């Protein structure tokens, strides 16, 4: 009995999450230029519209931006997480606060601040891809450092000491023991960075430029003139492609345990 | 004579103004098994960490196989360390764990495979090479840790409470297994533990530590039968410690009389005992015998005592006694099925002169509870 209730609740939650997506998918097959549901007629017209350079350009740009942001976040987050772990590190508290600070800042504010800062610093020409990467790294770094720290904390206390006693120099200990064991945290952080960069519109609104516009901003601009089933098709594409990439990456890095449940390393 | 496997000279580490470990002087000979035994906080782990290179000493020297290592980083010290939590690499297989030290030493791949195989046979882990540490039992993990430390053929094996995470039965097995292996390989080992039984069963020599210093260094027999202090006497085994004072006269080679609240005792002279000086008389419970009043054998020390309680322990009886001055003592009576001592009964508690041991000096305050201590 209670099992039935449990499954009904689960089904309801899934319906609540998936129904809008299914409706959107259905809308993209309309034969008329209105977003009807249920769709009227069947046509792939809006899908072919979504494949035109007007959309594929920003889509590919978004993928590139997300990938660059994920890598840059990892490259910066790793030394940070390692430094925060160092017990005798003096600026630890300060650095921790600075690292986790952007978490409470709306990305809209970060976007405005970044725009003003780049302009004032005389590097206004960074607006576009470089500024977007910088902004997304700032937003994602706190998560990266958190997930990395959790991974690093799960390393058996003496494993690194044991490696040193067996003849591994500091660098070798890092490469042989620390980094492999921090992999799942780093992978989770990268996936998070990739997704939030791909989804971000708040910050991108301020520091994108024509020709270097992510898909989200392009959609926003298009929405000012109305809605067409093209957007529905686009939504599905921009849902599935990153999902597939993330799944592939997660498989390579072995992320599952980290996101769902950490079995710990015994 | 070959160089000692390990030599510590005046090794010292300060923690703040009040806590100091050392100075510690200790030699571990080639092939010898030496144990640092002491309660937690006595400095034994700090000593181990200084030898391993994980804690920098404030003073003193560490020599491994004759050469000074105190300035070398841990990875140049050529030590095999087994940790309390095993410290295996969870992301690597058993074989990779064991071969790690060889790989760091740039040993060829075929050679690594051969030596890892040998090491796994040595610790009876054949066929488990592809498992991960998470798939092993506690005892198996312990063996992996041991093989990983031994396979590099270190000049010294350091064991940091390696048995304390195992259950009792396994612990007893591993005790024998480790010391058998150590003897067979002829490797010098320094073992850190707070478990007196481990120390007694495994060691060639035991260093009993207290308050950051070695209080006594000697064989298991010396430590047990001729403790240098009330602390050592009380830390290892159960013991009766009875306050007394030395009474003149004493002749060289003869015996000396010690008066205690429970009665006088004649015992052989050991070392320099100041006439009239305060001493502690130590009698192990198994050396304290019981007899009906007046029936103690000739030439022994006999004290009148009252049986307070007898505890049946199967192979032996633990008899708790009240001595003449109100102090307590314990005697172990072998359960031969003959005698039973009733509670309240008056008996003679007797011991041969050589069964008592005199610890010089008055009881320190901190030892007060160790007097007539019941462990």
XYZ file of C-alpha atoms in Angstrom:
641
model
C 0.000 0.000 0.000
C 2.607 2.505 1.100
C 4.651 1.415 -1.906
C 1.790 2.417 -4.179
C 1.618 5.842 -2.587
C 5.357 6.242 -2.933
C 5.289 5.367 -6.613
C 2.339 7.689 -7.273
C 4.201 10.552 -5.657
C 7.306 9.790 -7.700
C 5.207 9.599 -10.872
C 3.563 12.919 -10.062
C 6.868 14.632 -9.498
C 8.248 13.287 -12.753
C 5.092 14.328 -14.622
C 5.457 17.794 -13.138
C 9.050 18.018 -14.325
C 8.706 16.358 -17.714
C 5.274 17.530 -18.914
C 6.432 21.021 -19.963
C 9.273 19.464 -21.913
C 6.942 17.039 -23.663
C 4.525 19.852 -24.476
C 7.393 21.915 -25.867
C 8.523 18.978 -27.968
C 5.012 18.489 -29.295
C 4.618 22.190 -30.115
C 7.746 22.067 -32.294
C 5.946 19.777 -34.737
C 3.077 22.224 -35.500
C 2.225 22.679 -39.127
C 1.074 26.260 -38.573
C 2.999 29.280 -37.372
C 1.373 29.291 -33.971
C 2.372 27.401 -30.849
C -0.645 25.221 -30.507
C -0.989 22.330 -28.111
C -1.949 19.765 -29.081
C -0.164 20.593 -32.343
C -2.176 21.126 -35.493
C -0.897 18.995 -38.311
C 2.661 17.666 -38.444
C 5.678 19.341 -39.929
C 9.460 19.397 -39.518
C 9.538 22.949 -40.832
C 10.407 24.498 -37.455
C 13.161 21.986 -36.921
C 14.787 22.902 -40.223
C 14.391 26.585 -39.261
C 16.226 25.814 -36.018
C 19.101 24.339 -38.032
C 19.833 27.530 -39.931
C 23.022 29.517 -39.237
C 20.966 32.118 -37.370
C 20.648 29.494 -34.596
C 23.460 27.018 -35.145
C 26.025 29.835 -34.767
C 24.921 30.846 -31.258
C 24.343 27.203 -30.348
C 27.895 26.180 -31.221
C 29.180 29.346 -29.553
C 27.319 28.362 -26.361
C 28.854 24.888 -26.439
C 32.328 26.343 -26.904
C 31.746 28.880 -24.149
C 30.478 26.203 -21.763
C 33.412 23.899 -22.480
C 35.960 26.701 -22.032
C 34.287 27.834 -18.804
C 34.267 24.302 -17.416
C 37.964 23.783 -18.166
C 38.983 27.228 -16.893
C 36.975 26.701 -13.693
C 38.731 23.404 -13.075
C 42.161 24.866 -13.790
C 41.578 27.678 -11.308
C 39.573 25.680 -8.806
C 42.096 22.906 -8.299
C 44.944 25.008 -6.887
C 42.391 26.893 -4.796
C 40.938 23.728 -3.306
C 44.434 22.364 -2.664
C 45.499 25.599 -0.978
C 42.392 25.668 1.192
C 43.296 22.194 2.381
C 46.745 23.197 3.566
C 46.428 23.357 7.355
C 49.148 25.922 8.025
C 48.010 28.247 5.243
C 47.548 31.676 6.798
C 45.127 33.364 4.441
C 42.869 30.332 4.471
C 39.785 31.941 6.017
C 40.022 34.994 3.811
C 40.557 32.993 0.668
C 37.669 30.708 1.514
C 35.347 33.685 1.987
C 36.534 35.241 -1.275
C 36.082 31.970 -3.141
C 32.609 31.283 -1.884
C 31.536 34.952 -1.969
C 30.151 35.091 -5.534
C 27.693 32.412 -4.497
C 25.463 35.016 -2.848
C 25.822 37.587 -5.628
C 23.088 37.581 -8.313
C 24.756 36.836 -11.643
C 22.991 39.896 -13.022
C 25.046 42.046 -10.644
C 28.208 40.144 -11.520
C 27.453 40.836 -15.194
C 27.003 44.574 -14.694
C 30.109 44.764 -12.508
C 32.156 42.832 -15.049
C 31.010 45.094 -17.886
C 31.907 48.229 -15.946
C 35.191 46.807 -14.757
C 36.334 45.767 -18.239
C 35.358 49.143 -19.662
C 37.109 51.078 -16.913
C 40.173 48.861 -17.134
C 40.447 49.771 -20.803
C 39.928 46.254 -22.053
C 36.476 46.813 -23.488
C 37.483 44.657 -26.438
C 37.389 41.653 -24.112
C 33.621 41.871 -24.218
C 32.439 38.786 -26.013
C 33.971 35.354 -25.454
C 36.777 36.331 -23.013
C 34.425 38.332 -20.786
C 31.825 35.556 -20.874
C 34.387 32.968 -19.813
C 35.647 35.207 -17.002
C 32.109 35.820 -15.793
C 31.131 32.177 -15.879
C 34.296 31.135 -14.065
C 33.488 33.630 -11.313
C 29.985 32.201 -10.997
C 31.032 28.532 -11.078
C 34.237 28.637 -9.041
C 32.517 28.348 -5.643
C 30.822 25.123 -6.704
C 33.999 23.738 -8.189
C 35.957 24.447 -5.009
C 33.212 22.886 -2.883
C 32.956 19.667 -4.882
C 36.743 19.381 -5.103
C 37.095 19.950 -1.368
C 34.573 17.223 -0.623
C 36.529 14.816 -2.808
C 39.827 15.803 -1.236
C 38.386 15.372 2.252
C 37.440 11.790 1.458
C 41.056 10.785 0.796
C 42.209 8.386 3.543
C 44.127 10.432 6.064
C 47.430 8.677 5.670
C 47.257 7.735 1.978
C 49.375 10.690 0.895
C 51.813 10.179 3.758
C 52.056 6.513 2.830
C 52.841 7.428 -0.770
C 55.576 9.776 0.429
C 57.044 7.067 2.642
C 57.091 4.724 -0.350
C 59.303 7.100 -2.265
C 56.925 9.536 -3.978
C 58.002 13.187 -4.030
C 55.373 15.879 -3.379
C 54.644 16.193 -7.083
C 54.350 12.434 -7.512
C 52.006 12.217 -4.509
C 49.848 14.882 -6.137
C 49.794 13.091 -9.478
C 49.524 9.528 -8.191
C 47.204 9.900 -5.220
C 45.661 13.320 -4.670
C 44.485 14.129 -8.184
C 43.038 10.715 -9.063
C 41.050 10.768 -5.841
C 39.837 14.322 -6.478
C 38.661 13.360 -9.951
C 35.000 12.784 -9.196
C 34.699 16.115 -7.406
C 36.477 17.906 -10.239
C 34.271 16.166 -12.792
C 31.100 17.112 -10.931
C 32.334 20.692 -10.696
C 33.044 20.768 -14.434
C 29.634 19.403 -15.307
C 28.048 21.983 -13.096
C 30.135 24.740 -14.707
C 29.265 23.501 -18.194
C 25.541 23.462 -17.494
C 25.362 26.788 -15.720
C 27.455 28.432 -18.416
C 25.241 26.968 -21.124
C 22.086 28.083 -19.302
C 23.258 31.507 -18.212
C 21.462 34.503 -19.615
C 21.699 37.047 -16.796
C 25.410 37.682 -17.044
C 25.652 37.049 -20.777
C 23.131 39.806 -21.478
C 25.735 42.367 -20.433
C 28.982 41.063 -21.847
C 27.932 39.381 -25.125
C 28.586 41.124 -28.419
C 27.226 40.590 -31.941
C 28.842 37.506 -33.458
C 29.785 36.277 -29.976
C 26.327 35.738 -28.560
C 25.293 32.623 -26.670
C 22.102 30.850 -27.611
C 20.251 32.064 -24.519
C 20.802 35.705 -25.368
C 19.871 35.082 -28.989
C 16.581 33.531 -27.833
C 15.896 36.481 -25.544
C 16.425 38.886 -28.423
C 14.194 36.811 -30.707
C 11.458 36.721 -28.067
C 11.114 40.508 -28.286
C 9.471 39.993 -31.677
C 7.258 37.059 -30.725
C 7.324 33.331 -30.259
C 7.527 30.738 -32.993
C 7.642 26.938 -32.872
C 11.301 27.317 -33.911
C 12.059 28.163 -30.310
C 10.351 24.996 -29.202
C 12.558 22.929 -31.516
C 15.574 24.908 -30.358
C 14.724 24.247 -26.727
C 14.673 20.541 -27.303
C 18.010 20.611 -29.151
C 19.640 22.728 -26.463
C 18.303 20.332 -23.874
C 19.404 17.090 -25.491
C 22.833 17.970 -26.853
C 24.354 19.217 -23.579
C 22.646 16.355 -21.757
C 24.329 13.857 -24.080
C 27.696 15.572 -23.674
C 27.371 15.627 -19.899
C 26.370 11.964 -19.830
C 29.378 11.058 -21.969
C 31.732 13.098 -19.812
C 30.255 11.678 -16.634
C 30.853 8.193 -17.931
C 34.457 8.950 -18.731
C 35.214 10.572 -15.387
C 33.044 8.324 -13.262
C 30.868 10.982 -11.739
C 27.788 8.994 -10.812
C 28.798 8.237 -7.263
C 29.541 11.823 -6.558
C 26.274 13.290 -7.714
C 23.911 10.643 -6.457
C 25.555 9.150 -3.421
C 29.095 8.966 -2.250
C 29.949 5.424 -1.300
C 33.209 6.753 0.054
C 36.570 5.180 -0.420
C 37.164 2.487 2.106
C 79.498 -5.438 14.115
C 77.118 -4.111 11.501
C 75.559 -0.714 11.880
C 72.328 -0.430 13.793
C 69.222 -0.351 11.623
C 68.068 2.708 13.528
C 69.767 4.945 15.995
C 68.092 7.875 17.723
C 70.317 10.310 19.578
C 68.720 12.894 21.828
C 65.732 13.191 19.525
C 63.533 16.018 20.813
C 60.365 17.788 19.761
C 58.653 20.593 21.658
C 54.949 21.285 21.426
C 54.425 24.718 22.907
C 56.114 25.550 26.181
C 54.922 22.674 28.318
C 54.850 19.528 26.191
C 58.091 17.933 25.099
C 58.821 14.605 23.497
C 62.353 13.419 24.171
C 65.228 13.489 24.417
C 64.975 9.964 23.115
C 67.946 7.667 22.689
C 67.258 4.318 21.126
C 69.052 1.742 19.021
C 67.289 -0.863 16.930
C 69.757 -3.534 15.847
C 69.646 -5.328 12.510
C 66.813 -7.817 12.474
C 65.514 -6.704 15.847
C 61.885 -6.096 16.757
C 61.587 -3.162 19.141
C 58.307 -1.866 20.510
C 57.477 1.623 21.724
C 54.854 0.959 24.345
C 52.929 3.577 26.244
C 49.567 5.169 26.866
C 48.199 7.618 24.327
C 49.945 10.960 24.484
C 53.228 9.470 25.676
C 55.063 10.585 22.532
C 55.396 7.274 20.738
C 53.567 8.395 17.590
C 55.513 11.663 17.508
C 58.721 9.640 17.696
C 57.538 7.501 14.799
C 56.580 10.581 12.798
C 60.019 12.091 13.349
C 61.666 8.900 12.096
C 59.317 8.866 9.107
C 60.106 12.493 8.314
C 56.578 13.801 8.827
C 57.476 15.797 11.934
C 60.671 17.833 12.085
C 62.600 17.296 15.325
C 63.827 20.341 17.251
C 67.026 18.598 18.250
C 68.827 15.302 17.968
C 69.796 12.890 15.252
C 68.239 9.984 13.385
C 70.501 7.441 11.764
C 69.144 4.783 9.461
C 71.623 2.012 8.667
C 74.429 4.264 9.775
C 73.643 7.388 7.785
C 71.955 10.515 9.123
C 68.497 11.110 7.660
C 67.060 13.907 9.791
C 67.352 16.395 6.927
C 65.983 14.047 4.277
C 62.352 14.290 3.122
C 60.130 11.251 3.791
C 60.476 9.911 0.251
C 64.264 9.568 0.556
C 64.320 7.686 3.850
C 63.774 4.177 2.563
C 61.289 3.163 5.255
C 58.401 0.755 5.099
C 55.521 2.130 7.125
C 52.314 0.335 8.062
C 49.638 2.712 9.280
C 46.834 2.174 11.729
C 44.199 2.900 9.055
C 46.291 0.948 6.472
C 46.308 4.048 4.208
C 45.827 2.002 1.062
C 45.192 3.793 -2.216
C 41.469 3.221 -2.817
C 41.707 3.903 -6.562
C 44.344 1.275 -7.183
C 44.243 -2.499 -7.188
C 45.942 -4.620 -4.569
C 48.826 -5.367 -6.936
C 49.189 -1.676 -7.828
C 49.154 -0.757 -4.163
C 51.907 -3.227 -3.376
C 53.956 -2.262 -6.419
C 53.704 1.480 -5.770
C 56.990 1.807 -3.907
C 58.831 -0.171 -6.582
C 57.381 1.984 -9.329
C 58.532 5.113 -7.467
C 61.993 3.527 -7.387
C 61.878 3.062 -11.155
C 62.131 -0.699 -10.954
C 61.424 -2.407 -14.301
C 57.919 -3.618 -14.997
C 58.739 -7.332 -15.120
C 60.729 -7.071 -11.911
C 57.813 -5.267 -10.223
C 55.400 -7.984 -11.306
C 57.691 -10.686 -9.950
C 58.311 -9.015 -6.605
C 54.651 -8.069 -6.133
C 53.735 -11.698 -6.780
C 56.287 -12.859 -4.214
C 55.095 -10.327 -1.678
C 51.497 -11.386 -2.165
C 52.440 -14.999 -1.563
C 54.380 -13.962 1.496
C 51.321 -12.366 3.100
C 48.942 -15.008 1.696
C 47.041 -12.762 -0.693
C 47.501 -14.903 -3.817
C 44.855 -14.289 -6.423
C 43.575 -11.038 -4.956
C 45.858 -8.816 -7.033
C 43.057 -7.356 -9.135
C 40.767 -6.492 -6.241
C 40.443 -2.987 -4.897
C 41.019 -2.230 -1.216
C 37.296 -1.551 -0.787
C 36.560 -5.181 -1.652
C 38.851 -6.611 1.013
C 38.296 -7.534 4.649
C 40.150 -5.747 7.425
C 42.701 -8.500 7.777
C 43.329 -8.597 4.039
C 43.825 -4.830 3.937
C 46.277 -5.195 6.762
C 48.199 -7.739 4.714
C 48.226 -5.475 1.655
C 49.630 -2.674 3.793
C 52.276 -5.020 5.147
C 53.219 -6.329 1.693
C 53.381 -2.782 0.331
C 55.821 -1.813 3.073
C 57.936 -4.986 2.832
C 58.238 -5.243 -0.942
C 60.596 -2.270 -1.160
C 62.975 -4.092 1.228
C 63.260 -1.100 3.535
C 66.078 -0.708 5.999
C 63.479 -0.424 8.757
C 59.850 -1.385 9.099
C 57.727 1.098 11.070
C 54.440 -0.220 12.404
C 52.037 2.369 13.806
C 49.402 0.525 15.869
C 48.685 -1.690 12.857
C 46.474 -4.104 14.757
C 44.162 -1.800 16.657
C 41.478 -1.757 13.958
C 41.140 -5.545 13.878
C 38.891 -7.676 16.017
C 40.418 -9.682 18.823
C 40.834 -13.034 17.113
C 42.300 -11.555 13.954
C 44.569 -9.368 16.030
C 46.064 -12.385 17.746
C 46.599 -14.109 14.400
C 48.201 -11.061 12.816
C 50.497 -10.607 15.807
C 52.050 -13.983 15.198
C 51.996 -13.549 11.438
C 53.774 -10.201 11.529
C 56.491 -11.288 13.914
C 57.032 -14.576 12.075
C 57.399 -12.672 8.808
C 59.696 -10.108 10.374
C 61.951 -12.842 11.734
C 61.971 -14.760 8.492
C 62.951 -11.693 6.482
C 65.402 -10.567 9.153
C 64.128 -7.022 8.835
C 64.457 -4.559 11.687
C 61.121 -3.284 12.965
C 59.936 -0.526 15.241
C 56.430 -1.149 16.471
C 54.233 1.414 18.191
C 51.409 0.258 20.420
C 49.527 0.932 23.617
C 48.650 -2.750 23.960
C 50.913 -4.463 26.496
C 50.020 -7.922 25.281
C 51.079 -7.091 21.712
C 54.306 -5.694 23.070
C 55.036 -8.735 25.217
C 54.286 -11.310 22.536
C 56.006 -9.660 19.571
C 59.049 -7.794 20.778
C 62.698 -8.579 21.232
C 62.908 -5.445 23.323
C 60.307 -3.049 24.638
C 60.730 0.666 25.276
C 58.080 1.766 27.734
C 57.351 5.436 27.145
C 55.832 7.943 29.453
C 55.574 11.726 29.271
C 57.646 11.906 26.095
C 60.558 9.830 27.367
C 61.596 6.219 27.427
C 61.069 5.099 30.997
C 62.584 1.664 30.564
C 64.118 -0.298 27.718
C 64.514 -4.026 27.982
C 63.290 -7.480 27.043
C 59.719 -8.480 27.814
C 60.972 -10.471 30.802
C 63.020 -7.573 32.161
C 60.153 -5.150 31.768
C 57.719 -7.493 33.455
C 59.874 -8.891 36.211
C 62.259 -6.038 36.896
C 60.395 -2.831 36.162
C 62.381 0.329 36.714
C 59.462 2.318 38.051
C 56.019 2.008 39.520
C 54.636 3.256 36.211
C 56.228 0.441 34.228
C 55.202 -2.100 36.854
C 51.625 -0.867 36.752
C 51.407 -0.467 32.979
C 52.365 -4.037 32.198
C 50.255 -6.710 33.771
C 48.541 -6.669 37.124
C 50.700 -6.041 40.081
C 50.831 -5.518 43.819
C 52.872 -2.483 44.814
C 53.431 -2.124 48.525
C 55.135 0.827 50.172
C 58.030 0.037 52.453
C 61.413 1.167 53.648
C 64.816 -0.473 53.609
C 66.099 -1.546 57.017
C 69.812 -1.876 57.763
C 71.952 -3.836 57.953
C 72.601 -5.420 54.631
C 75.494 -7.511 53.510
C 76.865 -7.662 49.952
C 75.487 -10.686 48.168
C 73.016 -11.196 50.948
C 69.529 -10.065 51.511
C 68.014 -6.877 52.743
C 65.036 -6.401 54.973
C 62.192 -4.223 53.808
C 59.512 -3.257 56.287
C 56.012 -2.648 54.991
C 52.666 -1.996 56.576
C 51.723 -5.561 55.743
C 54.782 -7.050 57.420
C 58.543 -7.384 56.914
C 60.092 -9.025 53.896
C 63.560 -10.378 53.195
C 64.600 -9.918 49.604
C 67.836 -10.146 47.581
C 69.785 -6.957 47.077
C 69.444 -5.319 43.708
C 71.573 -2.312 42.865
C 72.035 0.457 45.366
C 69.328 0.729 47.938
C 69.778 3.525 50.437
C 69.397 2.397 54.018
C 66.153 3.663 55.427
C 65.076 4.844 51.970
C 61.491 4.574 50.818
C 60.854 1.847 48.265
C 57.990 0.055 46.577
C 57.827 -3.669 46.891
C 56.415 -5.315 43.777
C 54.915 -8.787 43.900
C 53.096 -10.083 40.831
C 49.765 -11.759 41.733
C 50.888 -15.094 40.279
C 53.903 -15.083 42.594
C 51.852 -14.387 45.695
C 50.772 -17.743 47.148
C 48.247 -18.572 49.796
C 48.455 -21.001 52.701
C 46.547 -21.696 55.869
C 47.831 -19.605 58.788
C 51.235 -20.867 59.866
C 51.544 -23.241 56.908
C 53.723 -21.039 54.681
C 56.922 -22.844 53.612
C 60.143 -22.241 55.514
C 62.399 -19.456 54.215
C 59.632 -17.484 52.565
C 58.062 -14.195 53.467
C 54.617 -14.730 54.919
C 52.088 -12.063 55.716
C 48.865 -12.557 57.511
C 45.918 -11.478 55.374
C 42.169 -11.850 55.116
C 40.387 -13.085 52.004
C 38.013 -10.350 50.833
C 36.750 -11.904 47.635
C 37.499 -14.776 45.367
C 36.710 -14.528 41.687
C 36.438 -17.701 39.671
C 38.285 -17.299 36.368
C 38.265 -20.857 35.118
C 41.912 -21.811 34.999
C 42.709 -19.732 38.025
C 41.120 -18.005 40.966
C 41.662 -14.343 41.615
C 41.813 -13.861 45.369
C 41.559 -10.349 46.757
C 43.198 -9.893 50.105
C 43.157 -7.319 52.859
C 46.612 -6.916 54.331
C 47.451 -6.112 57.927
C 47.565 -2.361 57.307
C 44.251 -2.377 55.451
C 45.830 -2.282 51.994
C 44.665 -4.659 49.275
C 46.587 -7.262 47.345
C 45.690 -9.749 44.632
C 46.841 -13.320 44.408
C 46.211 -15.721 41.520
C 45.680 -19.261 42.692
C 45.948 -21.985 40.071
C 42.670 -23.881 39.958
C 43.866 -27.351 40.909
C 40.525 -28.385 42.301
C 41.990 -28.756 45.776
C 41.686 -25.564 47.734
C 38.997 -23.011 47.992
C 39.515 -19.849 49.897
C 36.420 -18.645 51.637
C 35.655 -15.005 51.851
C 36.500 -13.684 55.320
C 38.998 -16.492 55.996
C 42.401 -15.629 57.467
C 45.346 -16.883 55.390
C 49.077 -16.538 55.055
C 50.053 -14.752 51.855
C 53.591 -15.846 51.120
C 56.263 -15.293 48.483
C 59.840 -16.409 47.993
C 62.481 -13.678 48.459
C 63.342 -13.729 44.745
C 59.699 -13.276 43.758
C 59.643 -9.743 45.079
C 61.168 -6.813 43.243
C 62.155 -3.532 44.803
C 61.485 -0.290 43.007
C 63.569 2.493 44.541
C 62.144 5.823 45.557
C 58.905 6.821 47.176
C 55.673 6.533 45.242
C 55.067 9.614 43.165
C 51.701 11.235 43.561
C 50.621 10.102 40.157
C 51.484 6.548 41.110
C 49.368 6.586 44.222
C 46.608 4.789 42.424
C 49.057 2.290 41.002
C 49.865 1.156 44.501
C 48.146 -2.140 45.003
C 46.714 -1.461 41.641
C 44.119 -3.762 40.208
C 44.382 -3.899 36.476
